mmCIF file of C-alpha atoms and ligand atoms in Angstrom:
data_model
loop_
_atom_site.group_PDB
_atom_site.id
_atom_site.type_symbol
_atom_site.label_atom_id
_atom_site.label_comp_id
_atom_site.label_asym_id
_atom_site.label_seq_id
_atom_site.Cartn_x
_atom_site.Cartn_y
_atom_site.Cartn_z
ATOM 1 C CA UNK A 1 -55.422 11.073 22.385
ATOM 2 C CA UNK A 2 -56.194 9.366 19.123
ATOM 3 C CA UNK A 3 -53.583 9.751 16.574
ATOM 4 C CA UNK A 4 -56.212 9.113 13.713
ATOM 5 C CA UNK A 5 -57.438 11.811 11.026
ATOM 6 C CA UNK A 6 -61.263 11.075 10.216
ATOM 7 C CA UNK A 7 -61.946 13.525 7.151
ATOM 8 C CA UNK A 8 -60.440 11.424 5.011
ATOM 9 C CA UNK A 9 -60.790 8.132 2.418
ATOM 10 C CA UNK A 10 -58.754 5.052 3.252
ATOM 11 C CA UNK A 11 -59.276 1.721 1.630
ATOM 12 C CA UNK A 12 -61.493 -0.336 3.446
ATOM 13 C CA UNK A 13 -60.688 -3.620 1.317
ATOM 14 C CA UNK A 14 -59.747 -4.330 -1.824
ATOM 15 C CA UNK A 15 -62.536 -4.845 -4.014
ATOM 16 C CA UNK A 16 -62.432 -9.003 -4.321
ATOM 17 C CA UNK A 17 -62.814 -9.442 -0.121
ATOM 18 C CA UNK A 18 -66.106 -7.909 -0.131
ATOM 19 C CA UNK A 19 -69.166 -9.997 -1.375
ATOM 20 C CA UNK A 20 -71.781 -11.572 -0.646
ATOM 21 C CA UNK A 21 -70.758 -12.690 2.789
ATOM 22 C CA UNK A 22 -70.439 -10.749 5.810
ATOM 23 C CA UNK A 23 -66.517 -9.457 6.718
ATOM 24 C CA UNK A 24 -65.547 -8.102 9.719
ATOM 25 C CA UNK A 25 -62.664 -5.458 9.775
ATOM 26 C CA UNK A 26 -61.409 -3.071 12.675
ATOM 27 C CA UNK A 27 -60.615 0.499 11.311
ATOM 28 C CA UNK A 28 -60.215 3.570 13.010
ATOM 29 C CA UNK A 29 -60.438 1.558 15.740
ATOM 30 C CA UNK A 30 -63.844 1.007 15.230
ATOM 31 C CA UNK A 31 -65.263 -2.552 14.228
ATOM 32 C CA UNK A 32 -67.091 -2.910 11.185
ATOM 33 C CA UNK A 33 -69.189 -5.283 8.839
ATOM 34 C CA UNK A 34 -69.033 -4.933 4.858
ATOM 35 C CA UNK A 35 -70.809 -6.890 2.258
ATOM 36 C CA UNK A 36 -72.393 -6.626 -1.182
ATOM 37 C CA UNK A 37 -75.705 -5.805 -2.173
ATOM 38 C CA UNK A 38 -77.831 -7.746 -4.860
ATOM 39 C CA UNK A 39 -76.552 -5.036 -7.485
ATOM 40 C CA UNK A 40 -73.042 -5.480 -6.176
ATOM 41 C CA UNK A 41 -72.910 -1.858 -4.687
ATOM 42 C CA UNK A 42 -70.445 -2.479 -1.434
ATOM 43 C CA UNK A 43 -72.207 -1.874 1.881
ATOM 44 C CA UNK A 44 -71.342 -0.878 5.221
ATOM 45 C CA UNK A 45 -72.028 -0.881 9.012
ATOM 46 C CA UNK A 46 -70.519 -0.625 12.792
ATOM 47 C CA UNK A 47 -70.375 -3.934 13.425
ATOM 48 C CA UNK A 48 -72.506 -3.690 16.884
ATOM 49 C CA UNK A 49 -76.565 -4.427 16.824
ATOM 50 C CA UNK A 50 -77.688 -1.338 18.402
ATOM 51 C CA UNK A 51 -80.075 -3.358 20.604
ATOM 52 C CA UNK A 52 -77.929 -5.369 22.817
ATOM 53 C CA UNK A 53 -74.653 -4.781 20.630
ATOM 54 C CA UNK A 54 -74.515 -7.884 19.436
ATOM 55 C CA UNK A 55 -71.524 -7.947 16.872
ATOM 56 C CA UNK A 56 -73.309 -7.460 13.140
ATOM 57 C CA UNK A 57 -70.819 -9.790 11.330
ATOM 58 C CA UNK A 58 -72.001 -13.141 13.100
ATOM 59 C CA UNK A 59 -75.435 -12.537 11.518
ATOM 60 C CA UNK A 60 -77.281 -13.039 8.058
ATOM 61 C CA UNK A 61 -77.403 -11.391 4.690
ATOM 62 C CA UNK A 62 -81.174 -11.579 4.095
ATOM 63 C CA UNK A 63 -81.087 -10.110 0.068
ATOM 64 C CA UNK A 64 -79.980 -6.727 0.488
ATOM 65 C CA UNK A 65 -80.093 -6.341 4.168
ATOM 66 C CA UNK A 66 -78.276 -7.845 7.408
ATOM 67 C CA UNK A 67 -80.265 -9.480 9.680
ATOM 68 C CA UNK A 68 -79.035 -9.674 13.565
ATOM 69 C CA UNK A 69 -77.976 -13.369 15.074
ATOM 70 C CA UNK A 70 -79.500 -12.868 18.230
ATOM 71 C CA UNK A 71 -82.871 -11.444 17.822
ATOM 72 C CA UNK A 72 -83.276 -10.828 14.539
ATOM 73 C CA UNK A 73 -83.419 -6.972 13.736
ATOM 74 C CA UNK A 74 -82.735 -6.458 9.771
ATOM 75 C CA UNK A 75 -80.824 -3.290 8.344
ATOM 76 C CA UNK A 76 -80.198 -2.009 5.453
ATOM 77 C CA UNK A 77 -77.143 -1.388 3.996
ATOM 78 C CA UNK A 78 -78.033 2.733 4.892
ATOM 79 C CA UNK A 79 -78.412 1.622 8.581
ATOM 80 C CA UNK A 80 -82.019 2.054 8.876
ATOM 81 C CA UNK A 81 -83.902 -0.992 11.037
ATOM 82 C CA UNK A 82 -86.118 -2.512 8.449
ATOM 83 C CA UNK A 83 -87.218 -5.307 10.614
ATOM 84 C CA UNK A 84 -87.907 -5.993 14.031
ATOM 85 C CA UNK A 85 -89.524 -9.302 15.012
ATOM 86 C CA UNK A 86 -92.575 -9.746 16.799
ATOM 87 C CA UNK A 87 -92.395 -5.925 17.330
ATOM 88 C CA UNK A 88 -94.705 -3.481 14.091
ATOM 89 C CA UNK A 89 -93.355 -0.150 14.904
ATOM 90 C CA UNK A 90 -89.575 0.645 14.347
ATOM 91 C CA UNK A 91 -88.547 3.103 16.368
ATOM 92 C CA UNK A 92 -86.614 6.028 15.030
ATOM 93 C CA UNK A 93 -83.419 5.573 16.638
ATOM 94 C CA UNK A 94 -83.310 1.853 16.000
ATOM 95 C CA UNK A 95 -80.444 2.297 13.490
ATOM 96 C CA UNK A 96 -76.801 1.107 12.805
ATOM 97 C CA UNK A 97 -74.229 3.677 11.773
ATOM 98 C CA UNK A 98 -72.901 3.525 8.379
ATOM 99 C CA UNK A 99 -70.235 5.209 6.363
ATOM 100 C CA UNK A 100 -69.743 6.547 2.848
ATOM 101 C CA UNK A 101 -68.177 3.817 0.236
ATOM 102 C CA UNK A 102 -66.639 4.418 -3.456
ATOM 103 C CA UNK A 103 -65.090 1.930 -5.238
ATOM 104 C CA UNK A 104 -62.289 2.775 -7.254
ATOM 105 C CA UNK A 105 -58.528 1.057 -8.193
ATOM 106 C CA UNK A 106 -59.815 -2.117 -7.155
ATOM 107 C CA UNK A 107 -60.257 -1.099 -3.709
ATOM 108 C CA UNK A 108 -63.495 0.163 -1.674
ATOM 109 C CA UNK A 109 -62.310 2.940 0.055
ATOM 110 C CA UNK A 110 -64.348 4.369 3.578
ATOM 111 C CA UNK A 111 -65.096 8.476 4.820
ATOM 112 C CA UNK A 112 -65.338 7.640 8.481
ATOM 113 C CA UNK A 113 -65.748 11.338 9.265
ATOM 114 C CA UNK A 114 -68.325 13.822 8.409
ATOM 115 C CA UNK A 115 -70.367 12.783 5.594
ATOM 116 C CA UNK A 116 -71.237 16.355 4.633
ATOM 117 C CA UNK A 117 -67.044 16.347 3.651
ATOM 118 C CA UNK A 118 -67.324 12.925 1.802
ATOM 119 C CA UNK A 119 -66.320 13.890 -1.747
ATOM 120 C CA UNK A 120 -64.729 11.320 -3.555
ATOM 121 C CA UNK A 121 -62.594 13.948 -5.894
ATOM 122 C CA UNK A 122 -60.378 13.592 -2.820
ATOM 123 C CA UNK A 123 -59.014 10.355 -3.666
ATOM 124 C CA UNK A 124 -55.521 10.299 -4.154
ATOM 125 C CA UNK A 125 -54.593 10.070 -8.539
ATOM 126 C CA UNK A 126 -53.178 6.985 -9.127
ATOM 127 C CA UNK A 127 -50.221 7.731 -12.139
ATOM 128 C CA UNK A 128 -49.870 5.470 -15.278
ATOM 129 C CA UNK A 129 -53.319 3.234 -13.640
ATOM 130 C CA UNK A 130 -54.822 1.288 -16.530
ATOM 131 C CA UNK A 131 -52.070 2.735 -19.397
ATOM 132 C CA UNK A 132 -50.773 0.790 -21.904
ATOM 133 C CA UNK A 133 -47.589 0.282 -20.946
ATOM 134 C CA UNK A 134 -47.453 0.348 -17.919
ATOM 135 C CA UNK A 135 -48.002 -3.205 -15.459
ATOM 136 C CA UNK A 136 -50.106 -3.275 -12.778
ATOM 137 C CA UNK A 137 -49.673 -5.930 -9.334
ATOM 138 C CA UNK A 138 -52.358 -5.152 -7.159
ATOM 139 C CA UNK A 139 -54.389 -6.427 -4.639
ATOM 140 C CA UNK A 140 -51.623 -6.779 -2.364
ATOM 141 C CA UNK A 141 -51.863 -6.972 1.795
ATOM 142 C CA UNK A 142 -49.564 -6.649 4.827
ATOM 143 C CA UNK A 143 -50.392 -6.404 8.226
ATOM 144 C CA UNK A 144 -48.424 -3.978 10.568
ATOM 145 C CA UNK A 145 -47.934 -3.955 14.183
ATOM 146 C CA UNK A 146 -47.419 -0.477 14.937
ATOM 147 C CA UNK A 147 -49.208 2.801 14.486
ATOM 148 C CA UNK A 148 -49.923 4.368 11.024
ATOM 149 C CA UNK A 149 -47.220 7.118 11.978
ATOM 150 C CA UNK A 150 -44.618 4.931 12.529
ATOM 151 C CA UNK A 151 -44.866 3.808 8.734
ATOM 152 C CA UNK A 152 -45.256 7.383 6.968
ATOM 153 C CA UNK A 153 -42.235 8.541 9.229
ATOM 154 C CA UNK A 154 -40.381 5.396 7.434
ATOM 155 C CA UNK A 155 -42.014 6.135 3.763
ATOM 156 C CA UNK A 156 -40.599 9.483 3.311
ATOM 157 C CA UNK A 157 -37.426 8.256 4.361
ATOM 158 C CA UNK A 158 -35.144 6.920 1.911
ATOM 159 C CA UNK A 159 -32.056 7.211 3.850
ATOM 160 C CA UNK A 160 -33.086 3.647 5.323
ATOM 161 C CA UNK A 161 -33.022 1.726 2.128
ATOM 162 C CA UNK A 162 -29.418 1.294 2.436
ATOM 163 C CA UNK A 163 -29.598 -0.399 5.931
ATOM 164 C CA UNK A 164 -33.141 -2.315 6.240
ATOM 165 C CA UNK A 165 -33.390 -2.990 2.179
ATOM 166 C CA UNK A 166 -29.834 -3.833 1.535
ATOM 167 C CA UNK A 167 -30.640 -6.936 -0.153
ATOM 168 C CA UNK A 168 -33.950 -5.468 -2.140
ATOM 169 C CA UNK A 169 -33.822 -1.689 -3.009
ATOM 170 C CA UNK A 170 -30.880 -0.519 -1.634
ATOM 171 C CA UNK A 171 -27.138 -0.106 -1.363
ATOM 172 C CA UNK A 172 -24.362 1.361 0.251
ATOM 173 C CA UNK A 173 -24.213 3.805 -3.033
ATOM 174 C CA UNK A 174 -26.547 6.020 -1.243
ATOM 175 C CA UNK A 175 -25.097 6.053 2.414
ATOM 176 C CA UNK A 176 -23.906 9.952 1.521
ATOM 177 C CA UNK A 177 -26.067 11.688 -0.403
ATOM 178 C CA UNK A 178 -28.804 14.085 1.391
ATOM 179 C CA UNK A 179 -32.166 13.888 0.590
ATOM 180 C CA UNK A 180 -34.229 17.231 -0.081
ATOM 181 C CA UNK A 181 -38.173 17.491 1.081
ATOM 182 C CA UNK A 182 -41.128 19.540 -0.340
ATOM 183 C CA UNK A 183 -43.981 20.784 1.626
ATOM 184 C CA UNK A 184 -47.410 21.757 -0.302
ATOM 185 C CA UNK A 185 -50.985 21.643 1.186
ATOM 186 C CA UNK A 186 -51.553 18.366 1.406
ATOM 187 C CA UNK A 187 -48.794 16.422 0.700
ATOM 188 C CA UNK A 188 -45.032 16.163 1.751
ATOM 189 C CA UNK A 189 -42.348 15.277 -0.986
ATOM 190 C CA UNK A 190 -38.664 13.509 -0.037
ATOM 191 C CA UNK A 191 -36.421 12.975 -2.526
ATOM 192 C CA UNK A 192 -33.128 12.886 -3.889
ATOM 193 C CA UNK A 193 -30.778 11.546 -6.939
ATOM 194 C CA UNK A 194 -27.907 8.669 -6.838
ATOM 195 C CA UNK A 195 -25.718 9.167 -9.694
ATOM 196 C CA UNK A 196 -23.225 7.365 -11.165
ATOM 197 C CA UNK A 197 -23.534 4.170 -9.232
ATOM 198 C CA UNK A 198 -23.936 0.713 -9.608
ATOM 199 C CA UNK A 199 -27.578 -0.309 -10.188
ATOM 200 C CA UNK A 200 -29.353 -1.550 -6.801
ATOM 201 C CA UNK A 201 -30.232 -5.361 -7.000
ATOM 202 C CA UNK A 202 -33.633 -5.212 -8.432
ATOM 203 C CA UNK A 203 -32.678 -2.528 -11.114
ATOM 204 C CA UNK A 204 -29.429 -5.130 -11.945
ATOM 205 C CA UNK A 205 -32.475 -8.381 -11.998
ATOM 206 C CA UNK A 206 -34.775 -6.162 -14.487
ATOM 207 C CA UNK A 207 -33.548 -3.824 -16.584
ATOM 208 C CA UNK A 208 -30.440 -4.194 -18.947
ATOM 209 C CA UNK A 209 -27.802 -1.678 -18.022
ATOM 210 C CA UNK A 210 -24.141 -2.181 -18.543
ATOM 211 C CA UNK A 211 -22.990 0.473 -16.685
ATOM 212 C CA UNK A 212 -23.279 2.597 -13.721
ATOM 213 C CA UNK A 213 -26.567 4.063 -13.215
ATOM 214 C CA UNK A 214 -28.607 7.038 -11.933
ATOM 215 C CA UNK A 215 -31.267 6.564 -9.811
ATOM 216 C CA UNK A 216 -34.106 8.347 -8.036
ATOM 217 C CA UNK A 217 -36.593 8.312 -5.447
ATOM 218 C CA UNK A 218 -39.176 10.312 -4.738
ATOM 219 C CA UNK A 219 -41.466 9.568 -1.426
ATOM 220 C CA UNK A 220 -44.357 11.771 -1.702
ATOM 221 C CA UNK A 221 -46.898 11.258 1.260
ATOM 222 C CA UNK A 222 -50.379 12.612 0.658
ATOM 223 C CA UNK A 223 -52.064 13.142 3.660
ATOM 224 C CA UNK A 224 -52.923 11.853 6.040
ATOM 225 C CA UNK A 225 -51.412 8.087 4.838
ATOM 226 C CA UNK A 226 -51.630 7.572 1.504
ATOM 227 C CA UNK A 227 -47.918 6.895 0.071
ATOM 228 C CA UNK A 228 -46.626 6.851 -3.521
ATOM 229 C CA UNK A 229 -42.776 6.469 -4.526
ATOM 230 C CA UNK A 230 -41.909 7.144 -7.647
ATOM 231 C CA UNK A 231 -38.626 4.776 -8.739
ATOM 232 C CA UNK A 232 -36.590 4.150 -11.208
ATOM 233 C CA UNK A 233 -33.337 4.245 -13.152
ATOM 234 C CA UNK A 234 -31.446 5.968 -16.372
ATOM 235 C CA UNK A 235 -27.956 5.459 -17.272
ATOM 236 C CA UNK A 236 -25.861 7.807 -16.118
ATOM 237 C CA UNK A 237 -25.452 10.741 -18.750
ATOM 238 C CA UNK A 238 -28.871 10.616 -19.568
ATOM 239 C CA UNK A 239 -30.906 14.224 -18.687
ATOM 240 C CA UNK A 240 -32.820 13.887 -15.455
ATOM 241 C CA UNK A 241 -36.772 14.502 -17.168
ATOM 242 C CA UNK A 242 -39.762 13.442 -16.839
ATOM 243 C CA UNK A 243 -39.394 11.876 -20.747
ATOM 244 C CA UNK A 244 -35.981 10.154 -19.988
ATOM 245 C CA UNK A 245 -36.934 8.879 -16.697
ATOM 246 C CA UNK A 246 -40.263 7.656 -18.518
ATOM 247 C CA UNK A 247 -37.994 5.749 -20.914
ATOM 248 C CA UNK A 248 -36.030 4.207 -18.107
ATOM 249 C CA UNK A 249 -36.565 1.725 -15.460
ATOM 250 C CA UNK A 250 -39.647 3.069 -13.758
ATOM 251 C CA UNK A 251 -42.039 2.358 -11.179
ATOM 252 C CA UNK A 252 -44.871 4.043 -9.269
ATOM 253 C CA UNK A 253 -45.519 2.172 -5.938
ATOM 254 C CA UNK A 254 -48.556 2.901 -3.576
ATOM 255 C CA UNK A 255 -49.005 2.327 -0.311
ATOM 256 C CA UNK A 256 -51.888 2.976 1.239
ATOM 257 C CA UNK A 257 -52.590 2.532 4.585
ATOM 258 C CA UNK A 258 -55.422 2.259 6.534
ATOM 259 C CA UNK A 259 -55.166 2.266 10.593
ATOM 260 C CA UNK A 260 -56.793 -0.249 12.864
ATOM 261 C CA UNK A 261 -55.894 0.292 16.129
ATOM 262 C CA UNK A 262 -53.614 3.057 17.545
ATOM 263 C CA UNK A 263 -50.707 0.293 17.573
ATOM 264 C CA UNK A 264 -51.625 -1.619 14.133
ATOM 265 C CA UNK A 265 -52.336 -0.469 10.173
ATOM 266 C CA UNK A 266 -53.544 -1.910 7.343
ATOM 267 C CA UNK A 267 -51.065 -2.117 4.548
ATOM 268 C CA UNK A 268 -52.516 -2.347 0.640
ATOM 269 C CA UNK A 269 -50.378 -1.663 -2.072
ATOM 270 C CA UNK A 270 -49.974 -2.191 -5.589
ATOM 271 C CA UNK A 271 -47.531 -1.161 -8.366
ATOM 272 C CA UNK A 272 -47.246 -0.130 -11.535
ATOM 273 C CA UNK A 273 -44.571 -0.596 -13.658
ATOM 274 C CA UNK A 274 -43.016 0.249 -17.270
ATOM 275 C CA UNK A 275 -40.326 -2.690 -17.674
ATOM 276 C CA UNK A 276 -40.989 -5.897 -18.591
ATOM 277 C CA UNK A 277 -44.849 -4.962 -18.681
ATOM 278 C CA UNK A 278 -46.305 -7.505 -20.803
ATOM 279 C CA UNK A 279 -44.706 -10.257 -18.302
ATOM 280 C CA UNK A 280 -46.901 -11.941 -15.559
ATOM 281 C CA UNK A 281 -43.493 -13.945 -14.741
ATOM 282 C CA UNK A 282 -41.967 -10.217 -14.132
ATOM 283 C CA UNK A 283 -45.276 -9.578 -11.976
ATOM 284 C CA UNK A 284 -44.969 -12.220 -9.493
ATOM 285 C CA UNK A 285 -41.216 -11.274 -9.009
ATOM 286 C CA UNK A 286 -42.047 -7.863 -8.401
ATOM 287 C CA UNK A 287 -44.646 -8.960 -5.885
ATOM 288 C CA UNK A 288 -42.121 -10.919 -4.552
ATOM 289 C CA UNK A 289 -39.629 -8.400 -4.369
ATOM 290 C CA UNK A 290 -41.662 -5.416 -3.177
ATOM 291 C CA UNK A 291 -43.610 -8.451 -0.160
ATOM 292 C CA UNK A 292 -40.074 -8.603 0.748
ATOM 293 C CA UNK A 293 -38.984 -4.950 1.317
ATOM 294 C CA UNK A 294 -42.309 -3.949 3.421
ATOM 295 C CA UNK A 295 -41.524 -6.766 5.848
ATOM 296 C CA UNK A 296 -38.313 -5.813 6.113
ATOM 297 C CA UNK A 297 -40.086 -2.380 7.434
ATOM 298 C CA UNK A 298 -42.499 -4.264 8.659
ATOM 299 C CA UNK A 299 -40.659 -6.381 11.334
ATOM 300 C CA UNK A 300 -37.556 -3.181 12.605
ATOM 301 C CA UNK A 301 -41.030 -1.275 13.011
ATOM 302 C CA UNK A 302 -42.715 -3.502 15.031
ATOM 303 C CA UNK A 303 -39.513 -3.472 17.533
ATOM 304 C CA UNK A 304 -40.163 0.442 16.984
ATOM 305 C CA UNK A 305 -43.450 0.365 18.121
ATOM 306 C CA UNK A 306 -42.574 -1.976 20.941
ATOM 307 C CA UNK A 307 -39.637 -0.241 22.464
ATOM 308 C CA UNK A 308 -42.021 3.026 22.034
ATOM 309 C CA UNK A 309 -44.834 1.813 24.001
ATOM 310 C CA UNK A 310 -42.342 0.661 26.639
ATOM 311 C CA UNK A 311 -40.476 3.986 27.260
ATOM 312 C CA UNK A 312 -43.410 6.150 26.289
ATOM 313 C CA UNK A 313 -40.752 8.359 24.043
ATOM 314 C CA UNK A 314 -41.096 8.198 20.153
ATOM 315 C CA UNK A 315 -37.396 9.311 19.775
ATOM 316 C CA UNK A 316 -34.654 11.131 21.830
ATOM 317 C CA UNK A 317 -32.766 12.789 19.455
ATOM 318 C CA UNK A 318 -33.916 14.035 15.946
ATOM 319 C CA UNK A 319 -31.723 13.990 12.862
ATOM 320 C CA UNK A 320 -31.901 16.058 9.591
ATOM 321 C CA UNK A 321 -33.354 12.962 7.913
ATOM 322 C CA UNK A 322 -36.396 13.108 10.225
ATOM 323 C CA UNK A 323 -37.378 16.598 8.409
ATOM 324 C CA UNK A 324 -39.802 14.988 6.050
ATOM 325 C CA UNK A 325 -41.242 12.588 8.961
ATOM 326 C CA UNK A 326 -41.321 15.762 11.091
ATOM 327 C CA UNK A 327 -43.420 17.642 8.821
ATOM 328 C CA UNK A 328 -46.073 15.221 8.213
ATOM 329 C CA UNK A 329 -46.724 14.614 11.856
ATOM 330 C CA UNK A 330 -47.150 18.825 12.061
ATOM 331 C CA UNK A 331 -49.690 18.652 9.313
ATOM 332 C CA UNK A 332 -51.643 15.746 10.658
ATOM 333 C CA UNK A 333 -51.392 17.036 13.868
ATOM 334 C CA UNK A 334 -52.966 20.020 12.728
ATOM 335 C CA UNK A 335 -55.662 18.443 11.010
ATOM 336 C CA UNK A 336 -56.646 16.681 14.313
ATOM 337 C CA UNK A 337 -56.906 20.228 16.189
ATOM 338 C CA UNK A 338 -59.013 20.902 13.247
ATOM 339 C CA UNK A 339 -61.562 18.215 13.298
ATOM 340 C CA UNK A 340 -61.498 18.615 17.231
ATOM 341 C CA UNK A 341 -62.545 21.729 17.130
ATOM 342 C CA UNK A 342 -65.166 21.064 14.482
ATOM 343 C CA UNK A 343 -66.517 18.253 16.290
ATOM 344 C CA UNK A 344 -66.680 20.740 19.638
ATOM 345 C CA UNK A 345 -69.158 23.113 17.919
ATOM 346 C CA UNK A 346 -71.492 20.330 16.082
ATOM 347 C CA UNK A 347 -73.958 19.081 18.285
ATOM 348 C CA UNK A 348 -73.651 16.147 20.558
ATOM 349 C CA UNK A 349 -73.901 12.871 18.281
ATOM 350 C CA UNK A 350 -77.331 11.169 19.507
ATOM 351 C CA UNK A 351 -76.590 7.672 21.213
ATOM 352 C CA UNK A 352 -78.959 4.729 19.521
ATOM 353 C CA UNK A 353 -80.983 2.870 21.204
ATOM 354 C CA UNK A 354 -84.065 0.497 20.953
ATOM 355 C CA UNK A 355 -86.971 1.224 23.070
HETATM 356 S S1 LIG B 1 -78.774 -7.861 19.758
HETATM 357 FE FE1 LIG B 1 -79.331 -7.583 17.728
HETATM 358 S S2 LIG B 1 -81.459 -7.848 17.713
HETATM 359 FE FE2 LIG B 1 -80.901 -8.125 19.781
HETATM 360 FE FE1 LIG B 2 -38.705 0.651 3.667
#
């Protein structure tokens, strides 16, 4: 069964891939083709001419439209057949599918499930985006080789920062202390306070503190992938509020990820950032940095992954860390059933085909 949630926006791209050229990208496990329009409005189709299924993305932009490599049908961007040669009447169901597109936070983000659902208030608030004050690295791409679940179950868990980020985010500060987790609608929050401890290595490279520090984390995961942790450090003493933890060492990360296949995800992220904000020197260390950490998660997950698919077990034994993790797959989980069952009562989607 397919582990993805449909109703939903994921970025597609970020903004700066798609253009006027044609750009092939698997998500959701399906393949599909995006470009720009003449008016730069982002466009997109399932990457398979329905005529002999010829993939999309090895044909033309012709102006607005994409014109087929092997014989030459034309759509538009909306998936209607504009165009076939040597042939005057289009036939109804000669059309590609397309999806819904907004473009916001430098990223073109894709509804792959029902359109009726597509509103675009649902995209996740990005904190502190375009503030003074507050430094933005963006534009940023990994590639993953295991499923999207894998990597929420590891984003909501900061208990691992002391073993796989020892040398970025982490230390052995934080070996002991428990981490608490939130559950709201849509959205699952892990978190939990260091205090009195020496500041990790990228707090000690950035900010200025002379003594031991406090430190937070807080993982929220908005469903069904979209990740933010909220970071930072005050010197230990200071009140743990909003306003002090403003005027500390902050940082808002997002990850957001995108699936491709059941066994590999799309990982975008950027960051925002109150320290050192005016520095583009600062920037490229942080992207440095923060590259660093998710391959560090990148590579123990793709031996997760691996040793999954070969025992066909996720885990054997579940620990009180996996509480967060646990809940997220229950609410995804439950948002499959959901769209199953929707899908169950709509009727039958019409195949397309080219008399
Ligand atoms: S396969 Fe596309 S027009 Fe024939
Ligand atoms: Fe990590």
């Amino acid at each position: 069964m397919s582990s993805f949630v449909k109703n939903a926006w994921y970025v597609a791209a970020w903004s700066r891939e798609i253009g006027r050229h044609l750009t092939a990208r698997t998500i959701l496990g399906e393949n599909l083709v995006f470009w720009r329009r003449q008016d730069g409005t982002p466009a997109v189709l399932v990457d398979r001419c329905p005529h002999k299924l010829a993939p999309l993305s090895i044909g033309t932009l012709v102006g607005d439209d994409l014109q087929c490599g092997y014989h030459g049908m034309t759509f538009s961007g909306s998936g209607q057949c504009v165009r076939i040669p040597g042939q005057a009447a289009i036939p109804p169901s000669a059309c590609a599918q397309s999806f819904p597109l907004v473009e916001r936070y430098g990223a073109v983000w894709i509804w792959m499930g029902d359109p009726a659902l597509a509103d675009a208030q649902h995209i996740v608030a990005v904190r502190h985006y375009g503030e003074p004050g507050w430094a933005l690295v963006d534009g940023q791409y990994l590639h993953f080789d295991c499923n999207y679940l894998n990597i929420t179950d590891n984003l909501v868990d900061p208990a691992h920062t002391t073993y796989v980020h020892k040398n970025t985010i982490g230390n052995a500060a934080a070996e002991d202390v428990s981490v608490k987790v939130e559950q709201g609608d849509n959205q699952v929050l892990a978190y939990r306070w260091v205090n009195d401890s020496e500041p990790v290595p990228l707090v000690k490279a950035m900010g200025n503190f002379t003594g031991p520090v406090d430190r937070w984390q807080y993982y929220y995961l908005h469903l069904p992938s979209v990740s933010c942790v909220d970071f930072g450090s005050i010197a230990t003493g200071r009140e743990h509020s909003e306003q002090e933890m403003d005027a500390g060492l902050r940082s808002f990360s997002y990850n957001f990820l995108t699936p491709e296949t059941e066994t590999t995800t799309h990982y975008f992220w950027l960051h925002l950032r109150n320290y050192h904000a005016d520095s583009a020197e600062a920037s490229t260390q942080v992207a440095r940095l923060m590259t660093d950490t998710f391959l560090e998660d990148a590579a123990i997950l793709a031996l997760v992954q691996r040793e999954q698919e070969r025992t066909g077990v996720r885990e054997f034994v579940r620990l009180g860390i996996d509480n967060a993790p646990a809940r997220i797959r229950r609410l995804i989980a439950r948002r499959q059933e959901a769209e199953q069952a929707a899908t169950a009562t709509s009727p039958a989607a019409s195949q397309t085909a080219v008399a």
